[in-house]
Amino acid sequence: MASVQDITVSASINLLSALAFLLAFAFLRLQPFNDRVYFPKWYKKGIRASPRRSGPMMKKFINLDFRTYLKFWNWMPAALRMPEPELIDHAGLDSAVYVRIYLLGLKIFVPIAILAFAVLVPVNWTGSTLDDIKDLTYSNIDKLSISNVPSGSIRLVAHIIMAYVFTFWTCYVLYKEYQIITNKRLQFLASEKRRPDQFTVLVRNVPSDPDESVSEHVEHFFCVNHPDHYLSHQVVYNANKLAKLVEDKMSLNNWLTYYQTRFERNPKKRPRTKTGFWGLWGKNVDAIDYYTEEIEKISKEEAAERETVMSDPKAIVPAAFVSFKSRWGAAVCAQTQQSSNPTLWLTEWAPEPRDVYWNNLAIPYVELTVKKLLMAAAMFFLTFFFMIPIAFVQSLASIDGIKKVFPFLKTLIEKESVKSIVQGFLPGIVLKIFLAFLPTILMTMSKVEGHTSLSSLDRRSAGKYHLFLIVNVFFGSIITGAAFQQLQKFLNQSPSEIPRTVGVAIPMKATFFITYIMVDGWAGIAAEILRLVPLIIYHLKNTFLVKTEKDREQAMDPGCIAFPTSEPRIQLYFMLGLVYAVVTPFILPFIIVFFAFAYVVFRHQIINVYDQKYESAATFWPDVHRRVIIGLIISQLLLLGLLSTKNAAQSTPLLLVLPVLTIWFHRFCKGRFESAFVKFPLQEAMVKDTLEKATEPNLNLKAYLQDAYVHPVFKGVEINRPSVIDDEENNPLVSTKRKSGKVSKASSRGGSP
């Protein structure tokens, strides 16, 4: 059980770590040779160029202007200075709205913290329950919690009233923020420049036809059913193997460049390598000759595979990107059912070209359903069985756990300084390390489910991670903490007293979460801005792989917002704040510091560093809203259970009203706002189409869309394209080999002028 001293030690370690990271960042970002690491977004936009300085050679690498070091904190006000409309223009709506999640946390928790410290902390502190219970482990921090309020006390009325106040305030802020984000999304879509996905629909599960190819079948279907709006289509090739060959070839080219650079620097000795994995074992050969031969070999394989894909009809999967002459036509097709069989001709808005996840376009509907079921089962077992190792590792991160496993360390860890570090710092860092590899597993599971865009993969992975954090990090830590810490008392008391002991012990777990917040939310965010790994990788690439300015451009790794991990992590803090606001308000300042610090850091990152992979126009906001609501309901139910252990059963009806009202509020917001994030209004589509026709009457939309949805491995390669209907008045519908096509063709001729 962490005491005030332990929390102070943990806070000192994490504050010093954060300060060290920030000082290192402030120094490194001022050095000319690091400019592309800390300002890559401006290089990508072509606004910034490599620093060129005359004078001593050292000035090209190190900033010798000592006046700039006196202003090393200037990045903070600079990050806050850019107005939000300009930020949206510069970084996109996704990035701007993501940063608003941190702002939402400040809007919710700053007023709640003020109220909690003004009302609940004095009520809790002046109680005397913990002093009256013998053999119970607790600290002074626990006296600030509801655990210190006597059972059945009139003081509990203050907690019930504050639960209502906090719920109403949270719902009000959520409603206003949902309204703001919805308006920003609609404004963004209305003012957005022309993009291929505005005119394009992804069609999946195209039924097979013995008389037509997939391309002919798609063209025939849309010419018949969307005769006035269909423009063209692009079939999808199963080029996964070809893409892998292209990726492997790029990797071999990098190794060849690396060894050529080494040879240029030391011409007297030709570099050598081993032919095994990563050059660690196998036959020792001349590196340059070896990689040259490997590149020639894989180039032949690539050419053969490219020819196979483009000539084999079986390489075309039952899916296509269908483009329309107007946004209105695309909106009608994307948002309606195309066939009497709801499992065929499945349509949805096409992701923007850079958002497409090509590997999953070929998965059939039935296989898709089975995979989702299997992944749901796998997620269930992963979530609940993962609690066992987490509980074990957490038990080792305590004084008693270390004594049992490593008895020879008993003398060392009983020292006050070491004990404070173990109890105040170790549990949080152990949990942080233990969760490091989980996002990769969850992303792989989301890919298996068959999602067709990177944005949907991110959202699904975030949903899985959020569930995992709730079950394992939150409930897992509380259950193992409450049960294990009080195990001795459980064994020596009557069964009727156990619920009371658990009710008192659960709020005490706040000290663990405080240490976790400081490790993950303070030092972790400071480490994010330092970008140590991208810094090292860039300089390694710049040393061994870069020969031209284009190579240097490719060596930059701006990265992007890690939405699948960072958003669920934020939601954990929301839930901790909402759960402990009434129970142990002492945790709130630590959460507020996290939200404020992260807001500044991530604003700086999206302005100067991150290059987003896609733009979804804040499609993720309904998920953000729903997860905050989940945290709010969990906090209400836990408070209900906690008060039941304090002889406050009469409060149950009052507290049961809160989750009911919260669920009603969520359903109201869902009906009021969510459709704006799922559907595109036909009215807005028509307005944009009309405006575009008036301003650009000679726009060649066919040429604009021609290569938009070509698989990346075919970019710049001539491929067979379907015919395009340019003018429905002058072109009959396509003729087909099917008998039904003859009827359609005759009908179309009869209807033409």
mmCIF file of C-alpha atoms in Angstrom, residues 316-644:
data_model
loop_
_atom_site.group_PDB
_atom_site.id
_atom_site.type_symbol
_atom_site.label_atom_id
_atom_site.label_comp_id
_atom_site.label_asym_id
_atom_site.label_seq_id
_atom_site.Cartn_x
_atom_site.Cartn_y
_atom_site.Cartn_z
ATOM 1 C CA ILE A 316 -9.519 -10.362 -60.011
ATOM 2 C CA VAL A 317 -11.458 -10.521 -56.751
ATOM 3 C CA PRO A 318 -15.245 -10.022 -56.439
ATOM 4 C CA ALA A 319 -14.918 -6.380 -55.458
ATOM 5 C CA ALA A 320 -14.607 -3.065 -57.288
ATOM 6 C CA PHE A 321 -14.362 0.675 -56.781
ATOM 7 C CA VAL A 322 -17.293 2.205 -58.678
ATOM 8 C CA SER A 323 -17.178 5.910 -59.491
ATOM 9 C CA PHE A 324 -20.137 8.177 -60.243
ATOM 10 C CA LYS A 325 -20.613 11.426 -62.106
ATOM 11 C CA SER A 326 -21.723 13.241 -58.968
ATOM 12 C CA ARG A 327 -21.454 13.091 -55.220
ATOM 13 C CA TRP A 328 -25.228 12.754 -55.097
ATOM 14 C CA GLY A 329 -25.117 9.590 -57.200
ATOM 15 C CA ALA A 330 -22.359 8.109 -55.040
ATOM 16 C CA ALA A 331 -24.271 8.973 -51.832
ATOM 17 C CA VAL A 332 -27.426 7.250 -53.087
ATOM 18 C CA CYS A 333 -25.501 4.097 -54.024
ATOM 19 C CA ALA A 334 -23.385 3.962 -50.847
ATOM 20 C CA GLN A 335 -26.358 4.383 -48.511
ATOM 21 C CA THR A 336 -28.899 2.029 -50.131
ATOM 22 C CA GLN A 337 -29.333 -1.721 -50.616
ATOM 23 C CA GLN A 338 -28.480 -2.716 -54.187
ATOM 24 C CA SER A 339 -30.018 -6.193 -54.419
ATOM 25 C CA SER A 340 -32.919 -8.207 -52.999
ATOM 26 C CA ASN A 341 -30.243 -10.463 -51.514
ATOM 27 C CA PRO A 342 -28.654 -8.350 -48.740
ATOM 28 C CA THR A 343 -25.429 -10.384 -48.845
ATOM 29 C CA LEU A 344 -24.674 -9.495 -52.503
ATOM 30 C CA TRP A 345 -23.573 -6.212 -54.081
ATOM 31 C CA LEU A 346 -22.607 -4.777 -50.699
ATOM 32 C CA THR A 347 -21.874 -1.061 -51.038
ATOM 33 C CA GLU A 348 -20.205 1.396 -48.706
ATOM 34 C CA TRP A 349 -18.397 4.668 -49.085
ATOM 35 C CA ALA A 350 -14.945 4.008 -50.481
ATOM 36 C CA PRO A 351 -12.127 5.011 -48.126
ATOM 37 C CA GLU A 352 -9.887 7.717 -49.460
ATOM 38 C CA PRO A 353 -7.138 6.101 -51.592
ATOM 39 C CA ARG A 354 -4.410 6.289 -48.924
ATOM 40 C CA ASP A 355 -6.834 4.819 -46.356
ATOM 41 C CA VAL A 356 -7.519 1.587 -48.280
ATOM 42 C CA TYR A 357 -6.274 -1.642 -46.695
ATOM 43 C CA TRP A 358 -5.840 -3.663 -49.878
ATOM 44 C CA ASN A 359 -5.170 -7.046 -48.268
ATOM 45 C CA ASN A 360 -8.749 -7.445 -47.058
ATOM 46 C CA LEU A 361 -10.703 -6.556 -50.187
ATOM 47 C CA ALA A 362 -10.803 -10.164 -51.393
ATOM 48 C CA ILE A 363 -12.481 -11.745 -48.340
ATOM 49 C CA PRO A 364 -15.932 -13.242 -49.192
ATOM 50 C CA TYR A 365 -18.977 -12.351 -47.081
ATOM 51 C CA VAL A 366 -19.382 -15.788 -45.436
ATOM 52 C CA GLU A 367 -15.675 -16.031 -44.616
ATOM 53 C CA LEU A 368 -15.836 -12.493 -43.247
ATOM 54 C CA THR A 369 -18.622 -13.448 -40.845
ATOM 55 C CA VAL A 370 -16.796 -16.572 -39.642
ATOM 56 C CA LYS A 371 -13.564 -14.619 -39.075
ATOM 57 C CA LYS A 372 -15.361 -11.986 -37.017
ATOM 58 C CA LEU A 373 -16.938 -14.696 -34.871
ATOM 59 C CA LEU A 374 -13.579 -16.407 -34.322
ATOM 60 C CA MET A 375 -11.894 -13.124 -33.419
ATOM 61 C CA ALA A 376 -14.679 -12.292 -30.957
ATOM 62 C CA ALA A 377 -14.072 -15.633 -29.221
ATOM 63 C CA ALA A 378 -10.291 -15.069 -29.299
ATOM 64 C CA MET A 379 -10.763 -11.603 -27.810
ATOM 65 C CA PHE A 380 -12.854 -13.035 -24.987
ATOM 66 C CA PHE A 381 -10.214 -15.591 -24.019
ATOM 67 C CA LEU A 382 -7.323 -13.124 -24.465
ATOM 68 C CA THR A 383 -9.015 -10.540 -22.242
ATOM 69 C CA PHE A 384 -9.886 -12.819 -19.359
ATOM 70 C CA PHE A 385 -6.895 -15.158 -19.416
ATOM 71 C CA PHE A 386 -4.489 -12.223 -19.647
ATOM 72 C CA MET A 387 -5.623 -11.285 -16.144
ATOM 73 C CA ILE A 388 -3.692 -14.248 -14.708
ATOM 74 C CA PRO A 389 -0.189 -13.113 -15.780
ATOM 75 C CA ILE A 390 -1.053 -9.477 -14.994
ATOM 76 C CA ALA A 391 -2.076 -10.442 -11.452
ATOM 77 C CA PHE A 392 1.099 -12.498 -11.062
ATOM 78 C CA VAL A 393 3.387 -9.745 -12.321
ATOM 79 C CA GLN A 394 1.585 -7.155 -10.206
ATOM 80 C CA SER A 395 2.061 -9.328 -7.108
ATOM 81 C CA LEU A 396 5.812 -9.354 -7.785
ATOM 82 C CA ALA A 397 5.797 -5.549 -7.925
ATOM 83 C CA SER A 398 5.148 -5.331 -4.188
ATOM 84 C CA ILE A 399 7.249 -5.691 -1.063
ATOM 85 C CA ASP A 400 5.716 -9.006 0.021
ATOM 86 C CA GLY A 401 5.836 -10.428 -3.508
ATOM 87 C CA ILE A 402 9.534 -9.685 -3.912
ATOM 88 C CA LYS A 403 10.301 -11.132 -0.465
ATOM 89 C CA LYS A 404 8.621 -14.413 -1.397
ATOM 90 C CA VAL A 405 10.211 -14.815 -4.843
ATOM 91 C CA PHE A 406 13.606 -13.250 -4.070
ATOM 92 C CA PRO A 407 14.209 -13.755 -0.329
ATOM 93 C CA PHE A 408 17.875 -12.745 -0.659
ATOM 94 C CA LEU A 409 16.697 -9.172 -1.461
ATOM 95 C CA LYS A 410 14.797 -8.859 1.827
ATOM 96 C CA THR A 411 17.437 -6.713 3.537
ATOM 97 C CA LEU A 412 17.726 -4.358 0.574
ATOM 98 C CA ILE A 413 14.033 -3.723 -0.047
ATOM 99 C CA GLU A 414 13.276 -3.083 3.613
ATOM 100 C CA LYS A 415 15.315 0.126 3.426
ATOM 101 C CA GLU A 416 12.975 3.116 3.402
ATOM 102 C CA SER A 417 14.337 4.645 0.180
ATOM 103 C CA VAL A 418 14.150 1.368 -1.769
ATOM 104 C CA LYS A 419 10.768 0.543 -0.269
ATOM 105 C CA SER A 420 9.337 3.852 -1.469
ATOM 106 C CA ILE A 421 10.574 3.216 -5.004
ATOM 107 C CA VAL A 422 9.146 -0.330 -5.047
ATOM 108 C CA GLN A 423 5.720 0.713 -3.761
ATOM 109 C CA GLY A 424 5.436 4.085 -5.470
ATOM 110 C CA PHE A 425 7.095 3.524 -8.849
ATOM 111 C CA LEU A 426 7.541 -0.180 -9.671
ATOM 112 C CA PRO A 427 3.857 -1.281 -10.030
ATOM 113 C CA GLY A 428 3.102 1.375 -12.653
ATOM 114 C CA ILE A 429 6.214 0.742 -14.747
ATOM 115 C CA VAL A 430 5.734 -3.058 -14.613
ATOM 116 C CA LEU A 431 2.166 -2.745 -15.908
ATOM 117 C CA LYS A 432 3.289 -0.315 -18.619
ATOM 118 C CA ILE A 433 5.957 -2.754 -19.856
ATOM 119 C CA PHE A 434 3.601 -5.723 -19.660
ATOM 120 C CA LEU A 435 1.070 -4.007 -21.950
ATOM 121 C CA ALA A 436 3.659 -2.937 -24.551
ATOM 122 C CA PHE A 437 3.102 -5.802 -27.002
ATOM 123 C CA LEU A 438 -0.678 -5.997 -26.689
ATOM 124 C CA PRO A 439 -1.572 -3.379 -29.383
ATOM 125 C CA THR A 440 0.242 -5.404 -32.067
ATOM 126 C CA ILE A 441 -1.793 -8.496 -31.164
ATOM 127 C CA LEU A 442 -5.059 -6.547 -31.239
ATOM 128 C CA MET A 443 -4.257 -4.907 -34.585
ATOM 129 C CA THR A 444 -3.521 -8.341 -36.089
ATOM 130 C CA MET A 445 -6.895 -9.568 -34.835
ATOM 131 C CA SER A 446 -8.624 -6.566 -36.418
ATOM 132 C CA LYS A 447 -6.924 -7.278 -39.742
ATOM 133 C CA VAL A 448 -8.134 -10.879 -39.620
ATOM 134 C CA GLU A 449 -11.695 -9.554 -39.162
ATOM 135 C CA GLY A 450 -11.495 -8.169 -42.695
ATOM 136 C CA HIS A 451 -11.818 -4.395 -42.356
ATOM 137 C CA THR A 452 -11.069 -2.599 -45.610
ATOM 138 C CA SER A 453 -9.624 0.695 -44.411
ATOM 139 C CA LEU A 454 -6.830 1.749 -42.091
ATOM 140 C CA SER A 455 -9.223 4.047 -40.218
ATOM 141 C CA SER A 456 -11.675 1.223 -39.487
ATOM 142 C CA LEU A 457 -8.758 -0.992 -38.398
ATOM 143 C CA ASP A 458 -7.643 1.726 -35.993
ATOM 144 C CA ARG A 459 -11.150 2.170 -34.587
ATOM 145 C CA ARG A 460 -11.715 -1.572 -34.113
ATOM 146 C CA SER A 461 -8.313 -2.048 -32.472
ATOM 147 C CA ALA A 462 -9.033 0.899 -30.183
ATOM 148 C CA GLY A 463 -12.325 -0.732 -29.171
ATOM 149 C CA LYS A 464 -10.558 -3.986 -28.308
ATOM 150 C CA TYR A 465 -7.834 -2.201 -26.362
ATOM 151 C CA HIS A 466 -10.405 -0.181 -24.443
ATOM 152 C CA LEU A 467 -12.215 -3.375 -23.390
ATOM 153 C CA PHE A 468 -8.898 -4.901 -22.371
ATOM 154 C CA LEU A 469 -7.942 -1.895 -20.241
ATOM 155 C CA ILE A 470 -11.320 -1.915 -18.472
ATOM 156 C CA VAL A 471 -11.236 -5.631 -17.645
ATOM 157 C CA ASN A 472 -7.545 -6.181 -16.952
ATOM 158 C CA VAL A 473 -5.998 -2.877 -15.922
ATOM 159 C CA PHE A 474 -8.958 -1.404 -14.053
ATOM 160 C CA PHE A 475 -11.027 -4.297 -12.690
ATOM 161 C CA GLY A 476 -8.040 -6.653 -12.648
ATOM 162 C CA SER A 477 -5.983 -4.267 -10.527
ATOM 163 C CA ILE A 478 -8.868 -3.567 -8.159
ATOM 164 C CA ILE A 479 -9.826 -7.209 -7.682
ATOM 165 C CA THR A 480 -6.283 -8.506 -7.217
ATOM 166 C CA GLY A 481 -5.407 -5.513 -5.059
ATOM 167 C CA ALA A 482 -8.420 -5.732 -2.770
ATOM 168 C CA ALA A 483 -8.357 -9.521 -2.479
ATOM 169 C CA PHE A 484 -4.612 -10.111 -2.114
ATOM 170 C CA GLN A 485 -3.776 -7.166 0.132
ATOM 171 C CA GLN A 486 -6.454 -8.128 2.656
ATOM 172 C CA LEU A 487 -6.097 -11.921 2.280
ATOM 173 C CA GLN A 488 -4.897 -12.465 5.842
ATOM 174 C CA LYS A 489 -7.863 -10.569 7.251
ATOM 175 C CA PHE A 490 -10.307 -12.531 5.068
ATOM 176 C CA LEU A 491 -9.060 -15.782 6.576
ATOM 177 C CA ASN A 492 -9.547 -14.591 10.164
ATOM 178 C CA GLN A 493 -12.968 -12.925 10.042
ATOM 179 C CA SER A 494 -16.572 -14.034 9.731
ATOM 180 C CA PRO A 495 -18.033 -14.262 6.194
ATOM 181 C CA SER A 496 -20.493 -11.458 6.934
ATOM 182 C CA GLU A 497 -17.607 -9.006 7.375
ATOM 183 C CA ILE A 498 -15.931 -9.743 4.011
ATOM 184 C CA PRO A 499 -18.148 -7.441 1.869
ATOM 185 C CA ARG A 500 -17.450 -4.592 4.292
ATOM 186 C CA THR A 501 -13.686 -5.137 4.086
ATOM 187 C CA VAL A 502 -13.790 -5.274 0.265
ATOM 188 C CA GLY A 503 -15.894 -2.114 0.167
ATOM 189 C CA VAL A 504 -13.345 -0.296 2.305
ATOM 190 C CA ALA A 505 -10.329 -1.711 0.432
ATOM 191 C CA ILE A 506 -11.374 -0.935 -3.163
ATOM 192 C CA PRO A 507 -10.955 2.883 -2.842
ATOM 193 C CA MET A 508 -7.447 2.279 -1.487
ATOM 194 C CA LYS A 509 -6.359 1.052 -4.920
ATOM 195 C CA ALA A 510 -6.355 4.699 -5.993
ATOM 196 C CA THR A 511 -2.723 4.940 -4.906
ATOM 197 C CA PHE A 512 -1.737 2.329 -7.487
ATOM 198 C CA PHE A 513 -3.545 4.203 -10.247
ATOM 199 C CA ILE A 514 -1.855 7.443 -9.192
ATOM 200 C CA THR A 515 1.564 5.827 -9.737
ATOM 201 C CA TYR A 516 0.391 4.428 -13.086
ATOM 202 C CA ILE A 517 -0.813 7.863 -14.218
ATOM 203 C CA MET A 518 2.535 9.415 -13.349
ATOM 204 C CA VAL A 519 4.511 6.726 -15.191
ATOM 205 C CA ASP A 520 2.297 6.507 -18.256
ATOM 206 C CA GLY A 521 0.762 9.966 -18.370
ATOM 207 C CA TRP A 522 3.600 12.197 -17.255
ATOM 208 C CA ALA A 523 6.910 10.564 -18.156
ATOM 209 C CA GLY A 524 5.309 8.671 -21.069
ATOM 210 C CA ILE A 525 4.003 11.833 -22.734
ATOM 211 C CA ALA A 526 7.340 13.602 -22.243
ATOM 212 C CA ALA A 527 9.067 10.642 -23.919
ATOM 213 C CA GLU A 528 6.645 10.992 -26.839
ATOM 214 C CA ILE A 529 7.867 14.477 -27.698
ATOM 215 C CA LEU A 530 11.550 13.475 -27.455
ATOM 216 C CA ARG A 531 11.120 10.944 -30.329
ATOM 217 C CA LEU A 532 14.250 9.075 -29.345
ATOM 218 C CA VAL A 533 13.671 6.021 -31.580
ATOM 219 C CA PRO A 534 12.864 8.048 -34.765
ATOM 220 C CA LEU A 535 15.888 10.245 -33.978
ATOM 221 C CA ILE A 536 18.260 7.257 -33.881
ATOM 222 C CA ILE A 537 16.732 5.591 -36.949
ATOM 223 C CA TYR A 538 16.908 8.806 -38.985
ATOM 224 C CA HIS A 539 20.596 9.320 -38.259
ATOM 225 C CA LEU A 540 21.376 5.666 -39.030
ATOM 226 C CA LYS A 541 19.575 5.968 -42.370
ATOM 227 C CA ASN A 542 21.145 9.343 -43.029
ATOM 228 C CA THR A 543 24.589 7.850 -42.400
ATOM 229 C CA PHE A 544 24.301 4.603 -44.347
ATOM 230 C CA LEU A 545 21.434 4.881 -46.860
ATOM 231 C CA VAL A 546 21.061 8.521 -47.903
ATOM 232 C CA LYS A 547 22.747 9.603 -51.120
ATOM 233 C CA THR A 548 20.317 12.122 -52.583
ATOM 234 C CA GLU A 549 17.854 14.683 -51.278
ATOM 235 C CA LYS A 550 15.053 12.267 -52.181
ATOM 236 C CA ASP A 551 16.698 9.578 -50.031
ATOM 237 C CA ARG A 552 16.855 12.039 -47.159
ATOM 238 C CA GLU A 553 13.155 12.761 -47.602
ATOM 239 C CA GLN A 554 12.359 9.048 -47.383
ATOM 240 C CA ALA A 555 14.566 8.648 -44.314
ATOM 241 C CA MET A 556 12.277 10.981 -42.378
ATOM 242 C CA ASP A 557 9.700 9.171 -40.275
ATOM 243 C CA PRO A 558 7.125 11.729 -39.148
ATOM 244 C CA GLY A 559 4.922 9.028 -37.683
ATOM 245 C CA CYS A 560 1.284 9.664 -36.875
ATOM 246 C CA ILE A 561 -1.115 9.635 -33.942
ATOM 247 C CA ALA A 562 -1.247 6.072 -32.613
ATOM 248 C CA PHE A 563 -5.033 6.146 -32.302
ATOM 249 C CA PRO A 564 -5.509 2.408 -31.502
ATOM 250 C CA THR A 565 -3.430 2.774 -28.322
ATOM 251 C CA SER A 566 -3.541 6.437 -27.326
ATOM 252 C CA GLU A 567 -7.339 6.930 -27.453
ATOM 253 C CA PRO A 568 -8.136 3.917 -25.199
ATOM 254 C CA ARG A 569 -5.398 5.105 -22.842
ATOM 255 C CA ILE A 570 -7.142 8.482 -22.613
ATOM 256 C CA GLN A 571 -10.413 6.664 -21.935
ATOM 257 C CA LEU A 572 -8.794 4.833 -19.018
ATOM 258 C CA TYR A 573 -7.985 8.225 -17.482
ATOM 259 C CA PHE A 574 -11.552 9.400 -18.084
ATOM 260 C CA MET A 575 -12.849 6.321 -16.296
ATOM 261 C CA LEU A 576 -10.385 6.657 -13.409
ATOM 262 C CA GLY A 577 -11.377 10.282 -12.955
ATOM 263 C CA LEU A 578 -15.102 9.539 -13.027
ATOM 264 C CA VAL A 579 -14.829 6.495 -10.730
ATOM 265 C CA TYR A 580 -12.618 8.152 -8.132
ATOM 266 C CA ALA A 581 -14.101 11.678 -8.277
ATOM 267 C CA VAL A 582 -16.592 10.738 -5.555
ATOM 268 C CA VAL A 583 -14.568 7.932 -3.948
ATOM 269 C CA THR A 584 -10.992 9.338 -3.734
ATOM 270 C CA PRO A 585 -10.784 12.882 -5.183
ATOM 271 C CA PHE A 586 -7.029 13.017 -4.467
ATOM 272 C CA ILE A 587 -6.431 11.327 -7.857
ATOM 273 C CA LEU A 588 -8.012 14.193 -9.852
ATOM 274 C CA PRO A 589 -5.028 16.633 -9.879
ATOM 275 C CA PHE A 590 -2.803 13.917 -11.345
ATOM 276 C CA ILE A 591 -5.341 13.305 -14.132
ATOM 277 C CA ILE A 592 -5.695 17.034 -14.821
ATOM 278 C CA VAL A 593 -1.916 17.396 -15.137
ATOM 279 C CA PHE A 594 -1.949 14.535 -17.666
ATOM 280 C CA PHE A 595 -4.700 16.105 -19.806
ATOM 281 C CA ALA A 596 -3.093 19.572 -19.751
ATOM 282 C CA PHE A 597 0.425 18.307 -20.509
ATOM 283 C CA ALA A 598 -0.752 15.905 -23.227
ATOM 284 C CA TYR A 599 -2.847 18.646 -24.846
ATOM 285 C CA VAL A 600 0.203 20.878 -25.287
ATOM 286 C CA VAL A 601 2.503 18.037 -26.398
ATOM 287 C CA PHE A 602 0.160 16.535 -28.975
ATOM 288 C CA ARG A 603 -0.782 19.955 -30.337
ATOM 289 C CA HIS A 604 2.918 20.556 -30.927
ATOM 290 C CA GLN A 605 3.311 17.135 -32.531
ATOM 291 C CA ILE A 606 0.454 17.475 -35.010
ATOM 292 C CA ILE A 607 1.656 20.955 -35.990
ATOM 293 C CA ASN A 608 5.317 20.072 -36.505
ATOM 294 C CA VAL A 609 5.736 16.301 -36.690
ATOM 295 C CA TYR A 610 2.893 13.913 -37.442
ATOM 296 C CA ASP A 611 1.896 13.210 -41.027
ATOM 297 C CA GLN A 612 -1.519 11.569 -40.831
ATOM 298 C CA LYS A 613 -2.069 8.353 -42.789
ATOM 299 C CA TYR A 614 -5.640 9.228 -43.711
ATOM 300 C CA GLU A 615 -8.446 11.733 -43.149
ATOM 301 C CA SER A 616 -11.762 10.353 -41.871
ATOM 302 C CA ALA A 617 -13.319 13.714 -40.903
ATOM 303 C CA ALA A 618 -13.532 12.740 -37.197
ATOM 304 C CA THR A 619 -15.534 9.548 -37.827
ATOM 305 C CA PHE A 620 -14.191 8.217 -34.528
ATOM 306 C CA TRP A 621 -15.991 10.745 -32.295
ATOM 307 C CA PRO A 622 -19.111 8.592 -31.602
ATOM 308 C CA ASP A 623 -16.723 5.945 -30.213
ATOM 309 C CA VAL A 624 -15.052 8.537 -27.978
ATOM 310 C CA HIS A 625 -18.423 9.706 -26.679
ATOM 311 C CA ARG A 626 -19.669 6.154 -26.048
ATOM 312 C CA ARG A 627 -16.546 5.164 -24.103
ATOM 313 C CA VAL A 628 -16.792 8.171 -21.791
ATOM 314 C CA ILE A 629 -20.422 7.190 -21.176
ATOM 315 C CA ILE A 630 -19.291 3.627 -20.355
ATOM 316 C CA GLY A 631 -16.812 5.018 -17.826
ATOM 317 C CA LEU A 632 -19.542 7.179 -16.301
ATOM 318 C CA ILE A 633 -21.927 4.215 -15.920
ATOM 319 C CA ILE A 634 -19.168 2.058 -14.400
ATOM 320 C CA SER A 635 -18.452 4.816 -11.858
ATOM 321 C CA GLN A 636 -22.144 4.981 -10.900
ATOM 322 C CA LEU A 637 -22.479 1.219 -10.472
ATOM 323 C CA LEU A 638 -19.284 0.991 -8.406
ATOM 324 C CA LEU A 639 -20.481 3.804 -6.148
ATOM 325 C CA LEU A 640 -23.778 1.966 -5.735
ATOM 326 C CA GLY A 641 -21.942 -1.219 -4.707
ATOM 327 C CA LEU A 642 -19.585 0.677 -2.419
ATOM 328 C CA LEU A 643 -22.380 2.459 -0.524
ATOM 329 C CA SER A 644 -24.167 -0.849 -0.059
#
